[in-house]
Structure formats: structure tokens, C-alpha cells
mmCIF file of C-alpha atoms in Angstrom:
data_model
loop_
_atom_site.group_PDB
_atom_site.id
_atom_site.type_symbol
_atom_site.label_atom_id
_atom_site.label_comp_id
_atom_site.label_asym_id
_atom_site.label_seq_id
_atom_site.Cartn_x
_atom_site.Cartn_y
_atom_site.Cartn_z
ATOM 1 C CA MET A 15 -4.195 20.667 -18.504
ATOM 2 C CA THR A 16 -6.961 18.663 -20.154
ATOM 3 C CA ASP A 17 -8.317 15.333 -19.025
ATOM 4 C CA THR A 18 -6.810 13.717 -22.126
ATOM 5 C CA THR A 19 -3.385 15.070 -21.240
ATOM 6 C CA ASP A 20 -3.768 13.890 -17.650
ATOM 7 C CA THR A 21 -4.724 10.413 -18.846
ATOM 8 C CA THR A 22 -1.781 10.273 -21.241
ATOM 9 C CA ALA A 23 0.649 11.417 -18.549
ATOM 10 C CA THR A 24 -0.665 8.827 -16.093
ATOM 11 C CA GLY A 25 -0.372 6.122 -18.748
ATOM 12 C CA GLU A 26 3.232 7.076 -19.429
ATOM 13 C CA LEU A 27 3.913 7.082 -15.705
ATOM 14 C CA ALA A 28 2.382 3.601 -15.416
ATOM 15 C CA GLU A 29 4.655 2.340 -18.213
ATOM 16 C CA LEU A 30 7.699 3.823 -16.489
ATOM 17 C CA ALA A 31 6.732 2.274 -13.153
ATOM 18 C CA GLU A 32 6.073 -1.135 -14.714
ATOM 19 C CA SER A 33 9.490 -1.145 -16.389
ATOM 20 C CA ILE A 34 11.283 -0.131 -13.193
ATOM 21 C CA PHE A 35 9.560 -2.651 -10.941
ATOM 22 C CA ALA A 36 9.692 -5.504 -13.461
ATOM 23 C CA GLU A 37 13.442 -5.113 -13.807
ATOM 24 C CA ALA A 38 13.884 -5.004 -10.030
ATOM 25 C CA SER A 39 11.671 -7.983 -9.170
ATOM 26 C CA GLY A 40 13.373 -10.471 -6.893
ATOM 27 C CA THR A 41 12.654 -13.141 -4.346
ATOM 28 C CA GLY A 42 14.438 -11.662 -1.338
ATOM 29 C CA THR A 43 12.846 -10.182 1.750
ATOM 30 C CA ALA A 44 15.218 -7.343 2.632
ATOM 31 C CA PHE A 45 14.900 -3.717 1.597
ATOM 32 C CA ASP A 46 15.834 -3.283 -2.076
ATOM 33 C CA ALA A 47 18.334 -0.431 -1.892
ATOM 34 C CA ALA A 48 19.089 -0.490 -5.618
ATOM 35 C CA LEU A 49 15.393 -0.171 -6.491
ATOM 36 C CA TRP A 50 14.972 2.668 -4.026
ATOM 37 C CA LYS A 51 17.869 4.550 -5.614
ATOM 38 C CA THR A 52 16.169 4.173 -9.007
ATOM 39 C CA LEU A 53 12.851 5.396 -7.611
ATOM 40 C CA GLU A 54 14.513 8.449 -6.098
ATOM 41 C CA GLY A 55 16.336 9.191 -9.333
ATOM 42 C CA SER A 56 13.112 8.969 -11.359
ATOM 43 C CA GLY A 57 11.083 11.130 -8.955
ATOM 44 C CA LEU A 58 8.736 8.301 -7.932
ATOM 45 C CA ALA A 59 9.865 7.893 -4.328
ATOM 46 C CA ARG A 60 8.117 11.100 -3.198
ATOM 47 C CA LEU A 61 5.683 11.415 -6.039
ATOM 48 C CA THR A 62 2.771 13.266 -4.414
ATOM 49 C CA LEU A 63 4.769 15.497 -2.084
ATOM 50 C CA PRO A 64 5.284 19.186 -2.897
ATOM 51 C CA GLU A 65 8.555 20.388 -4.326
ATOM 52 C CA ALA A 66 9.440 21.994 -1.000
ATOM 53 C CA ALA A 67 9.476 18.507 0.544
ATOM 54 C CA GLY A 68 11.575 17.049 -2.254
ATOM 55 C CA GLY A 69 8.525 15.742 -4.084
ATOM 56 C CA SER A 70 7.280 15.657 -7.653
ATOM 57 C CA GLU A 71 3.857 17.218 -6.933
ATOM 58 C CA GLY A 72 1.975 14.337 -8.510
ATOM 59 C CA SER A 73 -1.660 13.481 -7.920
ATOM 60 C CA PHE A 74 -3.200 10.521 -6.125
ATOM 61 C CA THR A 75 -4.047 9.143 -9.559
ATOM 62 C CA ASP A 76 -0.357 9.270 -10.397
ATOM 63 C CA ALA A 77 0.331 7.436 -7.145
ATOM 64 C CA ALA A 78 -2.210 4.796 -8.175
ATOM 65 C CA ALA A 79 -0.195 4.017 -11.304
ATOM 66 C CA VAL A 80 3.002 3.579 -9.302
ATOM 67 C CA LEU A 81 1.612 1.701 -6.302
ATOM 68 C CA THR A 82 -0.345 -0.826 -8.346
ATOM 69 C CA ALA A 83 2.813 -1.583 -10.300
ATOM 70 C CA ALA A 84 4.751 -1.923 -7.037
ATOM 71 C CA GLY A 85 2.150 -4.361 -5.736
ATOM 72 C CA ALA A 86 2.118 -6.382 -8.939
ATOM 73 C CA HIS A 87 5.884 -6.891 -8.790
ATOM 74 C CA ALA A 88 6.185 -7.369 -5.004
ATOM 75 C CA ALA A 89 8.511 -4.398 -4.679
ATOM 76 C CA ARG A 90 10.547 -4.470 -1.465
ATOM 77 C CA VAL A 91 10.468 -0.738 -0.679
ATOM 78 C CA PRO A 92 8.414 1.506 1.660
ATOM 79 C CA LEU A 93 6.891 3.511 -1.156
ATOM 80 C CA ALA A 94 3.448 4.241 0.286
ATOM 81 C CA GLU A 95 4.983 4.787 3.727
ATOM 82 C CA THR A 96 7.452 7.379 2.439
ATOM 83 C CA ASP A 97 5.211 9.250 0.014
ATOM 84 C CA LEU A 98 1.629 9.063 1.242
ATOM 85 C CA LEU A 99 2.223 8.761 4.979
ATOM 86 C CA ALA A 100 5.475 9.846 6.622
ATOM 87 C CA GLY A 101 6.472 12.444 4.058
ATOM 88 C CA TRP A 102 3.028 14.027 4.086
ATOM 89 C CA LEU A 103 2.744 14.027 7.889
ATOM 90 C CA LEU A 104 6.162 15.548 8.486
ATOM 91 C CA HIS A 105 5.668 18.223 5.830
ATOM 92 C CA GLU A 106 2.247 19.165 7.186
ATOM 93 C CA ALA A 107 3.702 19.437 10.683
ATOM 94 C CA GLY A 108 6.531 21.661 9.462
ATOM 95 C CA ILE A 109 9.300 19.133 10.164
ATOM 96 C CA ALA A 110 12.092 18.865 7.611
ATOM 97 C CA LEU A 111 12.117 15.500 5.874
ATOM 98 C CA PRO A 112 15.263 13.364 6.188
ATOM 99 C CA ALA A 113 16.768 12.116 2.956
ATOM 100 C CA GLY A 114 16.049 8.479 2.140
ATOM 101 C CA PRO A 115 13.186 6.080 2.800
ATOM 102 C CA LEU A 116 10.724 6.919 5.566
ATOM 103 C CA THR A 117 8.013 5.143 7.462
ATOM 104 C CA ALA A 118 5.092 6.120 9.672
ATOM 105 C CA ALA A 119 3.380 4.845 12.787
ATOM 106 C CA THR A 120 0.799 5.839 15.356
ATOM 107 C CA GLY A 121 1.286 5.289 19.060
ATOM 108 C CA ASP A 122 1.154 6.716 22.557
ATOM 109 C CA LEU A 123 4.692 7.893 23.248
ATOM 110 C CA ASP A 124 5.662 9.949 26.300
ATOM 111 C CA VAL A 125 6.927 13.343 25.123
ATOM 112 C CA ALA A 126 8.760 15.683 27.496
ATOM 113 C CA ASP A 127 9.921 19.178 26.578
ATOM 114 C CA THR A 128 13.178 20.500 27.994
ATOM 115 C CA ALA A 129 15.337 23.549 27.386
ATOM 116 C CA GLY A 130 17.420 21.518 24.966
ATOM 117 C CA GLY A 131 14.499 20.121 22.976
ATOM 118 C CA SER A 132 12.138 17.175 23.275
ATOM 119 C CA THR A 133 12.788 13.721 24.642
ATOM 120 C CA VAL A 134 10.558 10.767 23.810
ATOM 121 C CA ARG A 135 10.052 7.424 25.514
ATOM 122 C CA GLY A 136 7.907 4.455 24.535
ATOM 123 C CA GLU A 137 7.377 1.512 22.237
ATOM 124 C CA LEU A 138 5.783 1.109 18.819
ATOM 125 C CA ARG A 139 4.709 -2.246 17.440
ATOM 126 C CA ARG A 140 4.589 -3.584 13.884
ATOM 127 C CA VAL A 141 6.260 -0.577 12.288
ATOM 128 C CA ALA A 142 6.693 -1.166 8.564
ATOM 129 C CA TRP A 143 10.248 -1.048 7.190
ATOM 130 C CA SER A 144 11.658 0.725 10.267
ATOM 131 C CA ARG A 145 15.039 -1.006 9.974
ATOM 132 C CA ALA A 146 15.496 0.557 6.507
ATOM 133 C CA ALA A 147 14.076 3.996 7.328
ATOM 134 C CA ALA A 148 16.050 7.213 7.626
ATOM 135 C CA GLY A 149 13.254 8.525 9.830
ATOM 136 C CA ILE A 150 10.061 7.327 11.513
ATOM 137 C CA ALA A 151 7.165 9.778 11.585
ATOM 138 C CA VAL A 152 4.912 9.054 14.556
ATOM 139 C CA LEU A 153 1.487 10.516 15.195
ATOM 140 C CA THR A 154 0.943 10.491 18.952
ATOM 141 C CA PRO A 155 -2.171 11.783 20.741
ATOM 142 C CA THR A 156 -0.399 15.106 21.390
ATOM 143 C CA ARG A 157 2.444 15.542 18.883
ATOM 144 C CA VAL A 158 3.950 14.638 15.560
ATOM 145 C CA VAL A 159 7.317 13.062 16.324
ATOM 146 C CA LEU A 160 10.278 12.339 14.055
ATOM 147 C CA LEU A 161 12.459 9.519 15.335
ATOM 148 C CA ARG A 162 15.967 9.059 13.965
ATOM 149 C CA PRO A 163 17.579 5.608 13.580
ATOM 150 C CA GLU A 164 20.399 6.446 15.977
ATOM 151 C CA HIS A 165 17.943 7.079 18.811
ATOM 152 C CA VAL A 166 15.827 3.930 18.575
ATOM 153 C CA THR A 167 16.233 0.235 19.243
ATOM 154 C CA ILE A 168 14.616 -2.078 16.693
ATOM 155 C CA THR A 169 13.543 -5.672 17.225
ATOM 156 C CA ASP A 170 12.939 -7.358 13.897
ATOM 157 C CA GLY A 171 9.478 -8.631 13.070
ATOM 158 C CA ALA A 172 7.629 -9.518 9.894
ATOM 159 C CA ASN A 173 4.193 -9.982 8.389
ATOM 160 C CA LEU A 174 3.083 -13.103 6.524
ATOM 161 C CA ALA A 175 4.854 -11.868 3.388
ATOM 162 C CA GLU A 176 8.110 -11.486 5.388
ATOM 163 C CA GLU A 177 8.038 -7.715 5.015
ATOM 164 C CA PRO A 178 9.524 -5.897 8.024
ATOM 165 C CA ARG A 179 6.983 -5.154 10.758
ATOM 166 C CA ASP A 180 9.275 -4.270 13.629
ATOM 167 C CA THR A 181 9.043 -3.305 17.274
ATOM 168 C CA VAL A 182 10.638 0.108 17.839
ATOM 169 C CA ARG A 183 11.708 1.328 21.273
ATOM 170 C CA VAL A 184 12.803 4.892 21.897
ATOM 171 C CA ASP A 185 14.217 6.670 24.940
ATOM 172 C CA GLY A 186 15.988 9.800 23.823
ATOM 173 C CA PRO A 187 15.834 13.005 21.805
ATOM 174 C CA ALA A 188 13.397 13.550 18.947
ATOM 175 C CA THR A 189 12.010 16.315 16.779
ATOM 176 C CA THR A 190 8.400 17.185 17.612
ATOM 177 C CA ALA A 191 5.686 19.508 16.335
ATOM 178 C CA GLU A 192 2.029 20.260 16.875
ATOM 179 C CA ILE A 193 -0.477 17.969 15.190
ATOM 180 C CA PRO A 194 -1.943 19.461 11.979
ATOM 181 C CA PRO A 195 -5.762 19.718 11.986
ATOM 182 C CA GLY A 196 -7.434 16.468 10.909
ATOM 183 C CA ALA A 197 -4.119 14.618 10.665
ATOM 184 C CA ALA A 198 -5.299 11.412 12.337
ATOM 185 C CA GLU A 199 -8.232 10.855 9.984
ATOM 186 C CA GLN A 200 -6.301 11.820 6.897
ATOM 187 C CA LEU A 201 -3.394 9.542 7.815
ATOM 188 C CA ARG A 202 -5.862 6.671 8.293
ATOM 189 C CA LEU A 203 -7.430 7.262 4.881
ATOM 190 C CA ARG A 204 -4.085 7.668 3.153
ATOM 191 C CA ALA A 205 -2.885 4.380 4.614
ATOM 192 C CA ALA A 206 -6.036 2.565 3.490
ATOM 193 C CA LEU A 207 -5.837 4.048 0.000
ATOM 194 C CA GLY A 208 -2.201 3.078 -0.393
ATOM 195 C CA ARG A 209 -2.913 -0.436 0.846
ATOM 196 C CA ALA A 210 -5.915 -0.843 -1.490
ATOM 197 C CA LEU A 211 -3.763 0.129 -4.466
ATOM 198 C CA LEU A 212 -1.022 -2.277 -3.445
ATOM 199 C CA LEU A 213 -3.618 -5.038 -3.012
ATOM 200 C CA ALA A 214 -5.042 -4.373 -6.462
ATOM 201 C CA GLY A 215 -1.543 -4.647 -7.902
ATOM 202 C CA ALA A 216 -0.728 -7.852 -6.030
ATOM 203 C CA ALA A 217 -3.994 -9.411 -7.217
ATOM 204 C CA ARG A 218 -3.031 -8.558 -10.791
ATOM 205 C CA GLY A 219 0.379 -10.116 -10.232
ATOM 206 C CA ALA A 220 -1.166 -13.351 -8.948
ATOM 207 C CA LEU A 221 -3.585 -13.482 -11.889
ATOM 208 C CA THR A 222 -0.815 -12.891 -14.435
ATOM 209 C CA ALA A 223 1.264 -15.680 -12.921
ATOM 210 C CA SER A 224 -1.724 -18.042 -12.974
ATOM 211 C CA VAL A 225 -2.609 -17.342 -16.593
ATOM 212 C CA THR A 226 1.013 -17.857 -17.613
ATOM 213 C CA TYR A 227 1.290 -21.112 -15.686
ATOM 214 C CA ALA A 228 -2.020 -22.427 -17.071
ATOM 215 C CA GLY A 229 -0.700 -21.881 -20.583
ATOM 216 C CA GLN A 230 2.536 -23.755 -19.853
ATOM 217 C CA ARG A 231 1.432 -26.662 -17.660
ATOM 218 C CA ILE A 232 0.630 -29.661 -19.843
ATOM 219 C CA GLN A 233 -1.819 -32.263 -18.595
ATOM 220 C CA PHE A 234 -3.745 -34.864 -20.604
ATOM 221 C CA GLY A 235 -1.799 -33.763 -23.656
ATOM 222 C CA ARG A 236 -2.691 -30.083 -23.603
ATOM 223 C CA PRO A 237 -2.212 -26.952 -21.461
ATOM 224 C CA ILE A 238 -4.483 -26.891 -18.428
ATOM 225 C CA GLY A 239 -5.550 -23.429 -19.561
ATOM 226 C CA LYS A 240 -7.561 -25.177 -22.280
ATOM 227 C CA LEU A 241 -9.692 -26.960 -19.677
ATOM 228 C CA GLN A 242 -13.070 -25.315 -19.173
ATOM 229 C CA ALA A 243 -12.957 -25.617 -15.377
ATOM 230 C CA VAL A 244 -9.608 -23.828 -15.239
ATOM 231 C CA GLN A 245 -10.799 -21.154 -17.661
ATOM 232 C CA GLN A 246 -13.832 -20.508 -15.492
ATOM 233 C CA GLN A 247 -11.713 -20.095 -12.365
ATOM 234 C CA LEU A 248 -9.325 -17.730 -14.136
ATOM 235 C CA ALA A 249 -12.298 -15.718 -15.384
ATOM 236 C CA LEU A 250 -13.574 -15.416 -11.817
ATOM 237 C CA ALA A 251 -10.134 -14.253 -10.661
ATOM 238 C CA ALA A 252 -9.996 -11.722 -13.503
ATOM 239 C CA ALA A 253 -13.356 -10.318 -12.434
ATOM 240 C CA GLU A 254 -12.095 -9.921 -8.875
ATOM 241 C CA VAL A 255 -8.941 -8.172 -10.090
ATOM 242 C CA ALA A 256 -11.016 -5.817 -12.248
ATOM 243 C CA ALA A 257 -13.328 -4.984 -9.338
ATOM 244 C CA ALA A 258 -10.464 -4.331 -6.933
ATOM 245 C CA SER A 259 -8.607 -2.195 -9.473
ATOM 246 C CA ALA A 260 -11.702 -0.182 -10.376
ATOM 247 C CA ALA A 261 -12.470 0.533 -6.719
ATOM 248 C CA ALA A 262 -8.887 1.484 -5.862
ATOM 249 C CA TRP A 263 -8.467 3.740 -8.890
ATOM 250 C CA ALA A 264 -11.860 5.352 -8.231
ATOM 251 C CA ALA A 265 -10.749 6.168 -4.696
ATOM 252 C CA ALA A 266 -7.512 7.681 -5.981
ATOM 253 C CA GLY A 267 -9.512 9.708 -8.486
ATOM 254 C CA ALA A 268 -11.850 10.968 -5.762
ATOM 255 C CA ALA A 269 -8.879 11.980 -3.617
ATOM 256 C CA SER A 270 -7.317 13.829 -6.555
ATOM 257 C CA ALA A 271 -10.552 15.610 -7.473
ATOM 258 C CA ASP A 272 -12.115 16.321 -4.071
ATOM 259 C CA GLY A 273 -9.283 16.127 -1.568
ATOM 260 C CA MET A 274 -8.549 13.444 0.982
ATOM 261 C CA THR A 275 -10.923 14.781 3.650
ATOM 262 C CA ALA A 276 -14.032 15.078 1.447
ATOM 263 C CA PRO A 277 -16.955 12.754 2.344
ATOM 264 C CA SER A 278 -16.879 11.390 -1.214
ATOM 265 C CA THR A 279 -13.242 10.398 -0.764
ATOM 266 C CA ARG A 280 -13.824 8.806 2.632
ATOM 267 C CA PHE A 281 -16.605 6.672 1.160
ATOM 268 C CA ALA A 282 -14.547 5.748 -1.914
ATOM 269 C CA VAL A 283 -11.499 4.786 0.167
ATOM 270 C CA ALA A 284 -13.603 2.669 2.521
ATOM 271 C CA ALA A 285 -15.192 0.866 -0.428
ATOM 272 C CA ALA A 286 -11.813 0.392 -2.127
ATOM 273 C CA LYS A 287 -10.049 -1.124 0.884
ATOM 274 C CA ALA A 288 -12.998 -3.420 1.601
ATOM 275 C CA ARG A 289 -13.365 -4.542 -2.022
ATOM 276 C CA ALA A 290 -9.646 -5.033 -2.550
ATOM 277 C CA GLY A 291 -9.465 -7.088 0.626
ATOM 278 C CA GLU A 292 -12.336 -9.297 -0.487
ATOM 279 C CA ALA A 293 -10.709 -9.782 -3.884
ATOM 280 C CA ALA A 294 -7.421 -10.701 -2.234
ATOM 281 C CA GLY A 295 -8.838 -13.848 -0.666
ATOM 282 C CA ALA A 296 -10.586 -15.015 -3.824
ATOM 283 C CA VAL A 297 -7.643 -14.361 -6.153
ATOM 284 C CA ALA A 298 -5.122 -16.032 -3.838
ATOM 285 C CA ARG A 299 -7.346 -19.106 -3.540
ATOM 286 C CA ILE A 300 -7.816 -19.460 -7.284
ATOM 287 C CA ALA A 301 -4.131 -18.817 -8.000
ATOM 288 C CA HIS A 302 -3.109 -21.669 -5.732
ATOM 289 C CA GLN A 303 -5.778 -23.957 -7.147
ATOM 290 C CA VAL A 304 -4.456 -23.351 -10.660
ATOM 291 C CA HIS A 305 -0.834 -23.857 -9.654
ATOM 292 C CA GLY A 306 -1.514 -26.925 -7.542
ATOM 293 C CA ALA A 307 1.087 -28.146 -5.048
ATOM 294 C CA ILE A 308 3.999 -26.324 -6.685
ATOM 295 C CA GLY A 309 2.429 -22.956 -5.856
ATOM 296 C CA PHE A 310 2.742 -23.647 -2.130
ATOM 297 C CA THR A 311 6.503 -24.150 -2.213
ATOM 298 C CA ARG A 312 8.837 -21.445 -0.977
ATOM 299 C CA GLU A 313 10.843 -21.683 -4.192
ATOM 300 C CA HIS A 314 7.898 -20.644 -6.375
ATOM 301 C CA ASP A 315 7.389 -16.924 -7.029
ATOM 302 C CA LEU A 316 3.605 -17.166 -6.620
ATOM 303 C CA ARG A 317 4.063 -16.768 -2.876
ATOM 304 C CA LEU A 318 5.386 -13.246 -3.435
ATOM 305 C CA SER A 319 1.919 -12.186 -4.538
ATOM 306 C CA THR A 320 -0.345 -14.406 -2.462
ATOM 307 C CA THR A 321 1.377 -13.895 0.887
ATOM 308 C CA ARG A 322 1.096 -10.155 0.314
ATOM 309 C CA LEU A 323 -2.578 -10.524 -0.506
ATOM 310 C CA TRP A 324 -3.180 -12.386 2.753
ATOM 311 C CA ALA A 325 -1.044 -10.003 4.835
ATOM 312 C CA TRP A 326 -2.162 -6.708 3.329
ATOM 313 C CA ARG A 327 -5.896 -7.391 3.524
ATOM 314 C CA GLU A 328 -5.571 -7.277 7.333
ATOM 315 C CA GLU A 329 -3.360 -4.181 7.451
ATOM 316 C CA ASP A 330 -4.683 -0.604 7.619
ATOM 317 C CA GLY A 331 -8.175 -1.830 8.495
ATOM 318 C CA SER A 332 -9.789 -5.180 7.790
ATOM 319 C CA ASP A 333 -12.587 -5.881 5.308
ATOM 320 C CA ALA A 334 -15.071 -5.936 8.178
ATOM 321 C CA GLU A 335 -13.983 -2.541 9.509
ATOM 322 C CA TRP A 336 -14.210 -0.794 6.166
ATOM 323 C CA ASN A 337 -17.429 -2.549 5.165
ATOM 324 C CA ALA A 338 -18.960 -1.300 8.407
ATOM 325 C CA GLU A 339 -17.920 2.226 7.457
ATOM 326 C CA VAL A 340 -19.456 1.842 3.999
ATOM 327 C CA GLY A 341 -22.683 0.632 5.577
ATOM 328 C CA ALA A 342 -22.782 3.465 8.097
ATOM 329 C CA ALA A 343 -22.255 6.043 5.343
ATOM 330 C CA ALA A 344 -25.039 4.505 3.246
ATOM 331 C CA LEU A 345 -27.452 4.553 6.167
ATOM 332 C CA ALA A 346 -26.547 8.138 6.998
ATOM 333 C CA ALA A 347 -27.117 9.215 3.382
ATOM 334 C CA GLY A 348 -30.652 7.821 3.360
ATOM 335 C CA ALA A 349 -32.794 6.959 0.366
ATOM 336 C CA ASP A 350 -32.336 10.312 -1.351
ATOM 337 C CA GLY A 351 -28.616 10.543 -0.763
ATOM 338 C CA LEU A 352 -27.558 6.990 -1.552
ATOM 339 C CA TRP A 353 -27.249 7.362 -5.330
ATOM 340 C CA PRO A 354 -25.171 10.579 -5.152
ATOM 341 C CA LEU A 355 -22.999 8.912 -2.505
ATOM 342 C CA VAL A 356 -22.300 5.855 -4.652
ATOM 343 C CA THR A 357 -21.826 7.663 -7.962
ATOM 344 C CA GLY A 358 -20.249 10.860 -6.704
ATOM 345 C CA ARG A 359 -22.811 12.853 -8.674
ATOM 346 C CA PRO A 360 -25.727 14.988 -7.439
#
């Protein structure tokens, strides 16, 4: 398949994703079961997983098209958790994937093996979408564990965007397997990549809403979008959105081309999560400045984007953590290796 064909296919996938998420956009906070059914029917719910795991065998670039659209429309589904994280981890560990949405977590659970199987005891905090999940894939220090809903107790929690971030307690049977080589690092990078793509999408959503509002809000006899000060702020926000999107898509491209564990991918993912997080703060600030007081009300849809920007920038590694990793990689590369590291070319 040629690069042109790949680009065309990804563009068509992006159009499909945009149409699905735009139609499903809503202001609720609960899991969107109808949207999830559509995603499963269109093959987007497990896009990058192999066919043997019920997936569509897409690339990380394909995932970029879908996740940025999901972020832009504040989709209320565990898409990255199911596809990039839990589905991948369970398949790599040789555990059959349950049907339906999945989520993933890391934690130190007590695992005991008996003649009848494994029993697990412990607590996991801030587990995304656990109350909607058909299975929770957990990476412990010694095992990969699949928890089923009937064997856990969930205490509801939420992030700033009111997305589920629950406390999960387990004391009962579970399916376990040995940890695949390099699983911890790859799971960390996959989570950061997925979050960077969602952030880039949410930033685009906030910018789109701000441009639309600036064209509609009349002040001093004309739309505020005609005022030079407002135009300058929107231009700054657009630059931040472009930078975040470029970094996130570059990381997805590196993962597709070189594999998730390649040094080039690790550097690209670190840069993408850091840059998207930095953009999140700037875009949210400008969006609320443009909207004024109305943008801070619960009734206004702007909060769907900006609360996600604020919440997601702190999840899966903060700006400071990933910037430190970028800096360490640059120092390790040295003067001769810095340019190849940044450009991905020798």
C-alpha cells in the first residue's frame, strides 16, 4: 500500500469518525451506550487490535484520526482504554478479551494461586470508566489480571470533567497471566499517546467553539470576532492547537513506523504529551476569555472541552514529567545525536 493510499484511507477514517462523534455529542456525564454500539458496529472500538482479538488491525495513525475526533466532540466512551490499553494488554498476555468496553489500570494487588484458579485482593484508585467496563485489565508487579464486574466493588469518583475515575475493590476470583516483556513501559507510552491525541482533539473543539461564538456575539454593533484583540487571541489559540496536533500526530506516526518501544517513539510520545498539555492550558484560557462569563456556566457546552483540557493534562503524566523525559533524552543524545533525535532522521 502506498503512502498516498494510506493518507487517503486515514482521511476517510477521520471523516467517518467526525460524523459519528458529531452526531453523538451530548452534555451528559454517563457512559454513552448508543455511541459505543455505533463504534463497535463500525469497527472503531478496537481499531488497532488484531483480528484475533476482535480488532480491525488499524495503525496508530488510524487511531489518531479517531481519538482526536473523540476529543473534539467530548465523547463519553472509554475508547483509548479499550483499544490502546486494556485490549492490547490482555491480548499480549494471552487472556481472551471480554465483549464490550474495557478499561485498564496499574496497581499492587495480592494474587494467590489455588487449585481452582487465582484469587485477587486489593484496591485500585481512579480507574477510568470502570463502572461501564465489561472487564478491567490490571498490570500488577507480578501478573496481568482481568477483573470481571461481578467480582469487584466500585465506589464512584470523577475527574474535573466528570468522567468516571472510580475506586475499585476486589476480593475474589480473577483471570491472571504472566506479564509480557516490556509491558509496563509500553502501557505507559500507549496511555500518554492516547491522552495526547485526546488533548489535541479537545483543544480543537474549544477553538472551534470560540471562533463560532466570536462570529455570533455582537458588541459595539459588530461581532467581537472583528475586534483585533479578539482576533489576536484566537490566532494564538489556533497556533497552540496546531502545535499540539502536529506533535500528537507525529508521535502516532512514529509508533506506526517504528513500533511503540523504539527510542524515536518514546521521544515523540514524551514531546507530544508535554506539548499537548501546555497547549491545553493556553487554549482553555483563551476560550474562556473569548466567551466571557457565559463560558463559565454549567449550561454552556464550552465546559465539555475546557474541563477535559484541564483534567487530561494531568492524567497519564504531567507536563513536567514528560518535559523532564524530553530533556533527559536530549542530553543523552549529545550534540551529534540531537538533530537525528528531533527529526527522526540520521
